[in-house]
Coordinates of C-alpha atoms in Angstrom, one line a residue:
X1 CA 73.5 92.7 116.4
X2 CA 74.7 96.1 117.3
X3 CA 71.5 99.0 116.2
X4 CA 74.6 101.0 114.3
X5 CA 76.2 98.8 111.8
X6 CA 74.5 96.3 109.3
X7 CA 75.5 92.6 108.9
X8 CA 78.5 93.7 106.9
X9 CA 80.1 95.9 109.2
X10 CA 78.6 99.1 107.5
X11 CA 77.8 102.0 109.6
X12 CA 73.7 102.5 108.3
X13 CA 74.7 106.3 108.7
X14 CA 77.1 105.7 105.4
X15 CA 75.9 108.4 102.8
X16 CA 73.9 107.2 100.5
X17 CA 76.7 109.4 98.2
X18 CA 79.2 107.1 99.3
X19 CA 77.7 103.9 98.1
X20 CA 77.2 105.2 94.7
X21 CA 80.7 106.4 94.6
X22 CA 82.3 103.1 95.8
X23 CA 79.6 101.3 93.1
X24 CA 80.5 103.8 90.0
X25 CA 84.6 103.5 90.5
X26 CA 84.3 99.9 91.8
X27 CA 85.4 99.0 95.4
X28 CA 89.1 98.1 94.5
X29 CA 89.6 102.0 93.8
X30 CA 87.0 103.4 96.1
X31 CA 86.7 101.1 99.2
X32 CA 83.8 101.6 101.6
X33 CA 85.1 100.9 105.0
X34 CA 83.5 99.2 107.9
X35 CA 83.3 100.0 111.8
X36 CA 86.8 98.5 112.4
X37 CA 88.1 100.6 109.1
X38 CA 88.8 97.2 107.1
X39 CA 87.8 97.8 103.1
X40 CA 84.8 95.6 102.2
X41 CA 84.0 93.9 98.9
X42 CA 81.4 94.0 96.4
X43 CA 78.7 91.7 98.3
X44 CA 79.2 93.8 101.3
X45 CA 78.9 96.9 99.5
X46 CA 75.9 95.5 97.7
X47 CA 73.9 94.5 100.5
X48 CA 74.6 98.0 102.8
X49 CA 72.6 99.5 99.4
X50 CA 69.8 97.3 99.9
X51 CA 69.9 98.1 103.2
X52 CA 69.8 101.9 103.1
X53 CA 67.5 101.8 100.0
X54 CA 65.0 99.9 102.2
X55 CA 65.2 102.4 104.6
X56 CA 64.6 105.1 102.0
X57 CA 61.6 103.7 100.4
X58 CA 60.4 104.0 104.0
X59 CA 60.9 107.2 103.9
X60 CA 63.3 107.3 107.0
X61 CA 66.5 108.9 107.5
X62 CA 68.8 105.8 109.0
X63 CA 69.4 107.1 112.3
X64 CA 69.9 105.5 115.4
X65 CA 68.3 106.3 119.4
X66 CA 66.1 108.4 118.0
X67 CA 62.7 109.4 119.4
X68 CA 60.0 108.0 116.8
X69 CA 58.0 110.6 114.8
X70 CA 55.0 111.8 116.0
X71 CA 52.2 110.5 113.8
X72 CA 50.8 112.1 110.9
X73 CA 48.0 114.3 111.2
X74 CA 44.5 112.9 109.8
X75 CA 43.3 113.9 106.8
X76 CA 39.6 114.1 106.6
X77 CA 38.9 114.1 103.1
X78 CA 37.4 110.9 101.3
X79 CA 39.0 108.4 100.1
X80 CA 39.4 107.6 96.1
X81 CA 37.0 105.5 94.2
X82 CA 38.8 102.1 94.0
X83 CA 39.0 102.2 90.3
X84 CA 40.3 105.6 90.9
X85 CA 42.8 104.7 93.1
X86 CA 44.4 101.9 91.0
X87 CA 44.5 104.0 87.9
X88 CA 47.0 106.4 89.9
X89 CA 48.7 103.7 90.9
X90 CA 49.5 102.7 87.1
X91 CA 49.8 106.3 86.6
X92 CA 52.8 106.6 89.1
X93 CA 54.5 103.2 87.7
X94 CA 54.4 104.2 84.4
X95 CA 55.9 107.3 84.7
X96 CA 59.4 106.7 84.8
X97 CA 58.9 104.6 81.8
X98 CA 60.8 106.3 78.2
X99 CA 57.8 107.1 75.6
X100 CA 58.3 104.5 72.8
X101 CA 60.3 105.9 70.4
X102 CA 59.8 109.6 70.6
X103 CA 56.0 109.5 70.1
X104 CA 55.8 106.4 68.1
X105 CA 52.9 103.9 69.0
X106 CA 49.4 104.2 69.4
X107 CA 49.7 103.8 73.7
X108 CA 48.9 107.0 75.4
X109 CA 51.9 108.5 77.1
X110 CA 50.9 108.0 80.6
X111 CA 53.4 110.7 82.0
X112 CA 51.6 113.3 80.5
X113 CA 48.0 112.2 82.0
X114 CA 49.4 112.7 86.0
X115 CA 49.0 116.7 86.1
X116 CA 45.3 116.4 84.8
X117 CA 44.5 113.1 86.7
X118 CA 45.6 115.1 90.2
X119 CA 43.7 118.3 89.0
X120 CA 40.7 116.6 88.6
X121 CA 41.2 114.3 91.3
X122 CA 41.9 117.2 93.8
X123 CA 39.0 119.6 92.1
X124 CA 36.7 116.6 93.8
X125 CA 38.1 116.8 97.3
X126 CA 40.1 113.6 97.4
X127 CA 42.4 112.1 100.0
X128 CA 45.9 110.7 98.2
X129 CA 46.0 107.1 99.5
X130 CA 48.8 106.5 102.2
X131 CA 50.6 104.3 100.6
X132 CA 51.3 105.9 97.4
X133 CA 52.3 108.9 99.1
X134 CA 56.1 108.2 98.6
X135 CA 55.6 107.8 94.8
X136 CA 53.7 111.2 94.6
X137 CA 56.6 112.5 96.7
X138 CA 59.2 110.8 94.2
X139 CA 57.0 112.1 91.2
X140 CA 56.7 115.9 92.2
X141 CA 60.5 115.9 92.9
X142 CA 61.6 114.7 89.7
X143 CA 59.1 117.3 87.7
X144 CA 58.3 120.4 89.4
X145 CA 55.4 121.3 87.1
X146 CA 53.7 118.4 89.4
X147 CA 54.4 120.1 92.6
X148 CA 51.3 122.1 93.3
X149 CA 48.9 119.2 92.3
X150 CA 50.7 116.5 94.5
X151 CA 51.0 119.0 97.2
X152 CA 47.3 119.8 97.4
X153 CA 46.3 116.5 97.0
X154 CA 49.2 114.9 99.3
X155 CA 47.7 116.9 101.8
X156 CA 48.8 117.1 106.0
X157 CA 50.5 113.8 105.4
X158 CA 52.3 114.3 102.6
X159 CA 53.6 117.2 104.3
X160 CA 54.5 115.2 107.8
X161 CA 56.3 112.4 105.6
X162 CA 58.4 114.5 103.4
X163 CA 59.3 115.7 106.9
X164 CA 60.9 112.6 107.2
X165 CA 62.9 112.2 104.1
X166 CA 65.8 114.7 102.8
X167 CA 65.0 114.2 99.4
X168 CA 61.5 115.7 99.6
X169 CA 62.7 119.0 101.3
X170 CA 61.3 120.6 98.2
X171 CA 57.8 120.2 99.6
X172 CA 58.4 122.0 103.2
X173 CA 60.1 125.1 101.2
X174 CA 56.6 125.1 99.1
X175 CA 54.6 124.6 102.0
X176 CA 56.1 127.0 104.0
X177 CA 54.2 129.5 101.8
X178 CA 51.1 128.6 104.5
X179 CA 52.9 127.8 107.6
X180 CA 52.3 129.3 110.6
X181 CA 49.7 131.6 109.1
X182 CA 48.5 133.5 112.2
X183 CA 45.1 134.6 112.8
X184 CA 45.4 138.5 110.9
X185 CA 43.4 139.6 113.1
X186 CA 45.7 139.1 116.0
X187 CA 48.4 142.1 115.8
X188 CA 50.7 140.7 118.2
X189 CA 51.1 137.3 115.7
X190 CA 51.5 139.3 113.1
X191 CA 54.3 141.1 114.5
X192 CA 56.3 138.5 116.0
X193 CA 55.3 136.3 112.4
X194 CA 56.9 139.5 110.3
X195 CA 59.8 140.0 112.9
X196 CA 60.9 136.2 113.1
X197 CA 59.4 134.3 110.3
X198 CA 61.0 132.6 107.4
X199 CA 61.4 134.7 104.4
X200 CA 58.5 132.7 102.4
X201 CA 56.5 132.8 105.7
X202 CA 56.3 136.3 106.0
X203 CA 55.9 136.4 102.1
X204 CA 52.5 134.2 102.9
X205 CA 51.8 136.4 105.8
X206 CA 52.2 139.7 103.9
X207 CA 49.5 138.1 101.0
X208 CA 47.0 137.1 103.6
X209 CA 47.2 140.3 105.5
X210 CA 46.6 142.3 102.2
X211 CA 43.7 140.1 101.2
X212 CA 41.8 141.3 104.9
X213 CA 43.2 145.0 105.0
X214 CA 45.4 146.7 102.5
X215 CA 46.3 149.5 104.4
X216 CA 47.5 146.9 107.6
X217 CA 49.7 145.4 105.0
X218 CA 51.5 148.5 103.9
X219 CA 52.3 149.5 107.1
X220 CA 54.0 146.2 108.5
X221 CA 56.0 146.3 105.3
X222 CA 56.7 149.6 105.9
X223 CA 58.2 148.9 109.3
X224 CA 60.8 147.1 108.1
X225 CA 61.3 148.1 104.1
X226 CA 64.5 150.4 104.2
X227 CA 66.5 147.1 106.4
X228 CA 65.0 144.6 104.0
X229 CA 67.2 142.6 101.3
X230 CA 67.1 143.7 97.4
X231 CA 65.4 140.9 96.4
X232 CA 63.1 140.6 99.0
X233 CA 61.8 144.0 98.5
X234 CA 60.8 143.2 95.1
X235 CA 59.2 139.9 96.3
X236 CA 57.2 141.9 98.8
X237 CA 56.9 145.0 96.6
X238 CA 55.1 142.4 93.9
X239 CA 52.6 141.4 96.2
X240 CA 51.2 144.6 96.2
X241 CA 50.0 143.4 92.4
X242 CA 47.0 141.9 94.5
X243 CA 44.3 144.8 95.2
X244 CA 46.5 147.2 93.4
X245 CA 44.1 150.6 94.2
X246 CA 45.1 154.3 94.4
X247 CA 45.7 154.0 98.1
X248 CA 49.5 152.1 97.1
X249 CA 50.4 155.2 95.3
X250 CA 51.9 157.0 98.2
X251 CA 54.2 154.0 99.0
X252 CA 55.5 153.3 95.7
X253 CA 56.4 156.8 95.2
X254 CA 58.6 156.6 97.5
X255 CA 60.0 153.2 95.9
X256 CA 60.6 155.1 92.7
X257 CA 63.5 156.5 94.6
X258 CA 64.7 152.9 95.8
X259 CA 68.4 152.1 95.7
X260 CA 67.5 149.0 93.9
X261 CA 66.8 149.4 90.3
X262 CA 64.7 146.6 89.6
X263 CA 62.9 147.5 93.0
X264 CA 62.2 150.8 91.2
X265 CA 61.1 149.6 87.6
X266 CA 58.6 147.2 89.3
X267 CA 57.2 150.6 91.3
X268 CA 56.9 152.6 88.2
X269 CA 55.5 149.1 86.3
X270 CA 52.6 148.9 89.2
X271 CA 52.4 152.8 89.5
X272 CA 51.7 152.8 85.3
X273 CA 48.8 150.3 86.2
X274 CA 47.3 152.5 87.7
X275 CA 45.5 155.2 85.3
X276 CA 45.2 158.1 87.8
X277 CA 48.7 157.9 89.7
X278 CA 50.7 161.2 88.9
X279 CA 53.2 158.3 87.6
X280 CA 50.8 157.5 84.9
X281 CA 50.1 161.4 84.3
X282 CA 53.8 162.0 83.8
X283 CA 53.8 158.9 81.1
X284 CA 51.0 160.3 79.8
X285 CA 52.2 164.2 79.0
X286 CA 55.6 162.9 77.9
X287 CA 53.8 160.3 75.2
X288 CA 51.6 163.1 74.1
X289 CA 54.2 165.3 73.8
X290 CA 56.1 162.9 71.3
X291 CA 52.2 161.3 69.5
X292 CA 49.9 163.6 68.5
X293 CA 47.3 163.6 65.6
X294 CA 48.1 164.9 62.0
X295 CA 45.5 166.6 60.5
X296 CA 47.5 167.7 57.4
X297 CA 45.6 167.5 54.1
X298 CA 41.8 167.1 56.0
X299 CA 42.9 163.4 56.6
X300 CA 43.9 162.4 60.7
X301 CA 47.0 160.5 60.2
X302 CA 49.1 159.9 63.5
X303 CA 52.7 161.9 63.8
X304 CA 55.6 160.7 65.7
X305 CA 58.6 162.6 67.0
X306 CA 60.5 160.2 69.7
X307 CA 61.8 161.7 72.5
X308 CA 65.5 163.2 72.1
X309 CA 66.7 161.9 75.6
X310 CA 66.1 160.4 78.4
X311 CA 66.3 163.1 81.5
X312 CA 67.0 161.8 85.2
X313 CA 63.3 162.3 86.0
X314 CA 62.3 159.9 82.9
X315 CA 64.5 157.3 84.7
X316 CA 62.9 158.0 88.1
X317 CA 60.2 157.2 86.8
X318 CA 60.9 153.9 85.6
X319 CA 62.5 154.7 82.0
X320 CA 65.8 152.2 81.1
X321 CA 68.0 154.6 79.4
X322 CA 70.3 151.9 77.6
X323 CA 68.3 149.7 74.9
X324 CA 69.3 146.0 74.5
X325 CA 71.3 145.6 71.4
X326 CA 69.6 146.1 67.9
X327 CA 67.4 148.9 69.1
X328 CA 67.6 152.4 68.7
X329 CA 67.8 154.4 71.9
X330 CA 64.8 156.7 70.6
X331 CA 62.4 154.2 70.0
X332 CA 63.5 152.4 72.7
X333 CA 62.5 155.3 75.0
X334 CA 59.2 156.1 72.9
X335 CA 58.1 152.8 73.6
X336 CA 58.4 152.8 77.5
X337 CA 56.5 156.1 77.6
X338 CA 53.8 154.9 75.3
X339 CA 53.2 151.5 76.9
X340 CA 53.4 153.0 80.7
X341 CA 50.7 155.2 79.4
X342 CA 46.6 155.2 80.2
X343 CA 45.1 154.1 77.0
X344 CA 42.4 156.6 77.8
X345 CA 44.7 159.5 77.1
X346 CA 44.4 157.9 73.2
X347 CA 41.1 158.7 72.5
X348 CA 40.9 162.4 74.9
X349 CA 43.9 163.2 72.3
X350 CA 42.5 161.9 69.1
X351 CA 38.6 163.5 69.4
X352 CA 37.5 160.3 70.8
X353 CA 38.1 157.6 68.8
X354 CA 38.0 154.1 69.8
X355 CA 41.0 151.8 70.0
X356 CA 39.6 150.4 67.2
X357 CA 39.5 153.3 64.6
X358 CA 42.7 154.5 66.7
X359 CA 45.4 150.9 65.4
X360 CA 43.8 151.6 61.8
X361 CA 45.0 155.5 61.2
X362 CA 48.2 155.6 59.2
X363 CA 51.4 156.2 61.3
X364 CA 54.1 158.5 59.9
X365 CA 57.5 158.3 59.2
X366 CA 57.7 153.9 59.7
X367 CA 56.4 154.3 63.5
X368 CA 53.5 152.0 63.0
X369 CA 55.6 149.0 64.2
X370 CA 57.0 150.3 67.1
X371 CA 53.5 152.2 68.3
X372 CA 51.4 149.5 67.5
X373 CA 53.8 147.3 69.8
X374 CA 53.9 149.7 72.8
X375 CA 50.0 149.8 72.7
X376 CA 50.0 145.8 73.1
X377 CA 52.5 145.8 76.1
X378 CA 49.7 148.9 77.5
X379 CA 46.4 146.5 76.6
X380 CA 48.3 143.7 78.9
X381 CA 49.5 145.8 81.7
X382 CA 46.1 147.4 81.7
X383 CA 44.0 144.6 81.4
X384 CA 42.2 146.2 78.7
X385 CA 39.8 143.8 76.7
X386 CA 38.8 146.7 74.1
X387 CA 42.2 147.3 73.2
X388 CA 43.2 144.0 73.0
X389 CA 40.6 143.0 70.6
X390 CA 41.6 146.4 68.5
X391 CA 45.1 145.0 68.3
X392 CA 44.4 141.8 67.2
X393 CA 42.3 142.3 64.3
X394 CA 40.1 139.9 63.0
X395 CA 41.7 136.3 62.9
X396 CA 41.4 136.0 59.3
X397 CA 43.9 138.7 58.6
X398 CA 47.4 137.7 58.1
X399 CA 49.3 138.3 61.1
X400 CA 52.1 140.4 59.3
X401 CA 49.4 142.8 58.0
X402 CA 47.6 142.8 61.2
X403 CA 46.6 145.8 63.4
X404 CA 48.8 145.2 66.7
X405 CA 52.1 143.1 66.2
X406 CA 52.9 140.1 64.0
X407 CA 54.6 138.5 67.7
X408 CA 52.4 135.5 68.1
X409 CA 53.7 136.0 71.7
X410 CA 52.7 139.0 72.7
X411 CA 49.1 137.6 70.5
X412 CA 48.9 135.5 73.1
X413 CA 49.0 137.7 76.0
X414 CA 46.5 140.0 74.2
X415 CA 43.8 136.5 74.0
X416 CA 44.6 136.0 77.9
X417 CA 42.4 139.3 78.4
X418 CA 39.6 138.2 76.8
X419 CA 37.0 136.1 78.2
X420 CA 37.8 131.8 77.7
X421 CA 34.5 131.4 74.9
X422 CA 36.0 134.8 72.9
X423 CA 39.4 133.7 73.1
X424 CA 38.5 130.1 72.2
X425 CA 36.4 131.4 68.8
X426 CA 39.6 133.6 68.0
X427 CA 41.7 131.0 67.8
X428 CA 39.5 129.0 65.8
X429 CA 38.9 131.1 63.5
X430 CA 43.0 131.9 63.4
X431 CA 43.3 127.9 62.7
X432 CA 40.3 127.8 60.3
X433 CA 42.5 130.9 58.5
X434 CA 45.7 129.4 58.9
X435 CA 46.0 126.5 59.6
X436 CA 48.1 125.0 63.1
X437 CA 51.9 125.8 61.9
X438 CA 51.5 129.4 64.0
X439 CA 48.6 128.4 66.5
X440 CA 50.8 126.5 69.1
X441 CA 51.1 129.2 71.3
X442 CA 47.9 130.5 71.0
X443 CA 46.3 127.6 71.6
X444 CA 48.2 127.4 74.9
X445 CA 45.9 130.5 76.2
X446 CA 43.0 128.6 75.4
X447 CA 41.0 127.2 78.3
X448 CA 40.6 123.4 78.6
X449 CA 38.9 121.6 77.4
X450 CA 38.8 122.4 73.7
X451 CA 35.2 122.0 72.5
X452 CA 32.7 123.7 70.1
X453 CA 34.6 125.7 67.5
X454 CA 38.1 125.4 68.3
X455 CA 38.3 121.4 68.9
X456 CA 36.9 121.4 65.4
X457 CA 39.0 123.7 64.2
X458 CA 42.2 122.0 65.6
X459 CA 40.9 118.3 63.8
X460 CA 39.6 119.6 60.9
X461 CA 43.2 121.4 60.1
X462 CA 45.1 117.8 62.0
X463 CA 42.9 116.3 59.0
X464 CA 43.7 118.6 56.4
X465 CA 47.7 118.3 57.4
X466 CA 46.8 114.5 57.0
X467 CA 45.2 114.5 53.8
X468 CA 48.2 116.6 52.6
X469 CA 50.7 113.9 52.8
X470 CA 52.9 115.6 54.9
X471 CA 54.4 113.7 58.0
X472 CA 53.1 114.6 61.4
X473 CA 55.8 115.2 63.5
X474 CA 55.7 118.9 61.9
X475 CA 52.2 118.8 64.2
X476 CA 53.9 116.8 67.2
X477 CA 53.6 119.7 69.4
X478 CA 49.6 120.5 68.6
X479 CA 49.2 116.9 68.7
X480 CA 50.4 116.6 72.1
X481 CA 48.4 119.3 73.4
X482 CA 45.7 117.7 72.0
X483 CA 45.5 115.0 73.6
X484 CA 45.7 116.8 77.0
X485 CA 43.5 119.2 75.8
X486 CA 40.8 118.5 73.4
X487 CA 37.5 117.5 74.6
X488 CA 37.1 113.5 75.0
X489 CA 33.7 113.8 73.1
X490 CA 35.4 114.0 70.3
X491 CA 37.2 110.7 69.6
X492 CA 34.7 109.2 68.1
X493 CA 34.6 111.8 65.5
X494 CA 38.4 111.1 65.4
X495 CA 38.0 107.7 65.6
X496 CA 37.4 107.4 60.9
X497 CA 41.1 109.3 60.9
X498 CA 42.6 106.2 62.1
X499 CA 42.8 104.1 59.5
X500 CA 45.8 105.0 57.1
X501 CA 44.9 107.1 53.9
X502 CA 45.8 106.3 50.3
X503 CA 48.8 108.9 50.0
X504 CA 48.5 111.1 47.5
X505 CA 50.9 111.7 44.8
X506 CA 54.0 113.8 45.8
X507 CA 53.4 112.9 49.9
X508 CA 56.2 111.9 51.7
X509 CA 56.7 107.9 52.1
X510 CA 54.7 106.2 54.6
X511 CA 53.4 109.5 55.9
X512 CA 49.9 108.3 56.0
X513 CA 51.0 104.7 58.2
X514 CA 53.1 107.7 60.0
X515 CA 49.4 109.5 60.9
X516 CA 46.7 106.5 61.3
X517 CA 49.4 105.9 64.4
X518 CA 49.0 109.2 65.6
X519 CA 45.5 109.4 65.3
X520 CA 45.0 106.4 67.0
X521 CA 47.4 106.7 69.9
X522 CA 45.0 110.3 69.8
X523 CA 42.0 108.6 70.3
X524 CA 43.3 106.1 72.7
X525 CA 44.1 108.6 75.4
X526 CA 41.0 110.8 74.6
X527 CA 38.7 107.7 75.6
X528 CA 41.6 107.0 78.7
X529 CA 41.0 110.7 79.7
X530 CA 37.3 109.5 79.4
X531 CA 37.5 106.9 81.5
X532 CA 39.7 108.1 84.0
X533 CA 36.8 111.1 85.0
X534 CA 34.3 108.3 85.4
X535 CA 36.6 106.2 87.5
X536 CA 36.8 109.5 89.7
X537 CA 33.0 109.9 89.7
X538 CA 32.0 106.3 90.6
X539 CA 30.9 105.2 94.0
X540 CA 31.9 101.4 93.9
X541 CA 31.3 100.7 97.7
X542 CA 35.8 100.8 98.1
X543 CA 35.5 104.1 99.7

């Protein structure tokens, strides 16, 4: 039998696109043709599939006379536990199964347990087995939020096989990022890597070199920055965000001027960051110039007076003079100042009052909203955990009447400066307050996994929603977090919610058969979760 044609005539070379095409309209419409251009039938067209989806599976290209692969590197890590390595195995085969019924049942939805199983399973130093490597492969292409954790734990081989396969291209672009990484200390690499590389390549190469020696960094991308794209400026220019010191600020000066304007805002963004850049000084004397204390009556009181417009050097300096629709330009332009601003400058300006005393003095004329919002964006850029707890109050306090903003995301970047046990008792008290309808998104700051105060928080308000009567798919979302999230200790705690409740009077109809169910499917994957970290601890003799 000839190496280039099946048993039915069918070149093995026939795009895979082809088959489906002929097997969607039906091969009386769309005939696939053999070698001798006669139109073949259904069993022909049937078998060439199996054929080519054989090959696939392999993870071969069909191809013919071709020199065979050289083999795949070794991977030195150990192997999984053999509990361990079944579980991915159901893992992998349950994932492309539908949950049942939108989050009906009490099974734990497998899909969701992959991205923790390989976090864990690579935080231990792990091999991925061989032969699952083409379901990992499948996996990470059909979600991309898997594609760092089958990557890592895929390892050299899953790199050489997705060498092999078209459809897994995605992980060569990703791994590119640490190709050809040249020694940095080796300045004739480093050239030829920054003159000839792939884009992401030199990307890589740019982030390593800055990680070793800042100042070698600048340089190479200084040798080639006014030839460079648009868009890779920016990409380079946001590496810079690593090590950002005083000894960038020459360089993005001069990117301030840049022909690109979002090459410029993300120069006067990184310059702003930086509290003693002449950038930041600038900010600062136009913001003071507009905010300044009131000391009318005996009583400080904060007046406003926005600025009137916005000059050429306020947009060289990183100023947007047109506001997105619904905002005023005045505000709009007070708020850039204020937020590109060093918070220092507050308290020099306001006989040194902390951020704290500083969000509680009365702002005039209906600027509170708009000040107190432009501090926030400052407390993130800056990284200022003093500021951040000023702005957001205590977690009692109603959000609307709060210090900082009533924007539960920008909250939420203000708890992502404070440290994980601070942010964690913030939020618990926020639930304890008010309950989960406004905690999703801060809960999503919240390091994992949820224990002490906040895991009790989250089931004692899951149990006071239960008791309510009310049905739980209003919670879905915090419920599905919590299983991925809450500490497995706790399902035996959880374990007396699962029987169903007498429902009180006024509850909606079958809510409580609605919550045992969720409770239970709760607990099941807690004590899964449970069981899969000791599967990934044992040493069964499999290894």
């Amino acid at each position: 039998m000839p190496t280039t044609a099946t048993t039915t005539g069918v070149p093995v070379d026939a795009p895979w696109e082809d088959l489906v095409t002929s097997a969607l309209l039906g091969t009386d419409r769309r005939p696939l043709r053999a070698e001798d251009g006669a139109a073949l039938g259904p069993a022909a067209l049937l078998e060439a599939a199996a054929v080519h989806t054989v090959r696939r599976r392999a993870g071969l290209r069909p191809a013919t006379g071709t020199t065979p692969p050289e083999p795949a590197p070794a991977d030195l890590r150990p192997p999984l536990p053999g509990a361990a390595r079944r579980r991915l195995a159901q893992l992998l085969a349950d994932r492309s199964a539908p949950p049942g019924g939108g989050r009906r049942g009490t099974a734990p939805d497998l899909t969701e347990l992959i991205p923790q199983w390989l976090a864990s399973a690579g935080a231990r130093g792990y091999r991925a087995p061989a032969d699952l490597l083409p379901a990992l492969l499948d996996a990470a292409r059909a979600r991309t939020d898997l594609r760092p954790h089958v990557l890592a734990f895929a390892g050299p081989r899953g790199i050489w096989l997705a060498g092999l396969n078209p459809e897994w291209r995605f992980a060569l672009r990703a791994h590119a990022r640490g190709a050809r990484r040249p020694d940095t200390g080796d300045p004739e690499a480093v050239r030829r890597l920054w003159e000839e590389g792939l884009f992401a390549e030199r990307v890589a190469l740019l982030g390593a070199l800055r990680e070793r020696d800042a100042s070698a960094a600048r340089s190479l991308l200084a040798t080639t920055w006014a030839a460079e794209r648009a868009e890779d400026r920016l990409m380079f220019l946001d590496s810079l965000r690593s090590g950002l010191s005083g000894e960038d600020e020459a360089f993005l000066e001069d990117a301030l001027a840049d022909r690109s304007r979002n090459v410029r805002a993300t120069a006067a963004e990184l310059l702003s960051a930086l509290p003693g850049s002449a950038l930041a000084l600038r900010m600062a004397d136009r913001a003071t110039s507009c905010v300044n204390p009131d000391r009318t009556g005996g009583a400080v009181s904060i007046a406003v007076e926005a600025p009137h417009e916005c000059d050429a050097a306020m947009q060289r300096d990183g100023v947007t003079p047109a506001p997105p629709s619904g905002r005023g330009e005045r505000s709009w332009w007070l708020g850039q100042l204020v937020e590109a601003t060093p918070l220092g400058v507050w308290r020099d300006g306001f006989d040194g009052r902390t951020a704290h005393e500083l969000v509680t003095l009365p702002v005039a004329d209906g600027w509170a909203a708009e000040l107190h919002a432009a501090w926030c964006r400052a407390a993130v850029r800056q990284q200022d955990p003093e500021w951040a707890r000023a702005l957001l109050g205590t977690p009692a306090t109603p959000p609307a009447n709060g210090p900082g903003t009533a924007s539960l995301a920008e909250r939420s970047k203000l708890l992502a400066i404070l440290p994980p046990a601070e942010r964690a008792l913030w939020v618990a008290g926020f639930i304890a307050a008010h309950g989960l309808s406004e905690a999703f998104q801060l809960l999503g700051v919240c390091s994992v996994p949820w224990d002490g105060p906040l895991g009790r928080a989250v089931v004692d308000a899951l149990d006071i929603a239960r008791d309510a009567g009310s049905y739980p798919w209003s919670f879905s979302g915090v419920m599905g977090l919590a299983e991925r999230c809450l500490n497995p200790a706790e399902a035996d705690r959880l374990a007396v919610l699962t029987t169903t409740p007498d429902e009180p009077e006024g509850a909606s109809p079958g809510a409580g058969g609605y919550w045992s169910e969720a409770f239970q499917r709760l607990v099941s994957t807690l004590r899964l979760r449970a069981a899969m970290d000791a599967e990934l601890l044992a040493e069964d003799g499999t290894r």
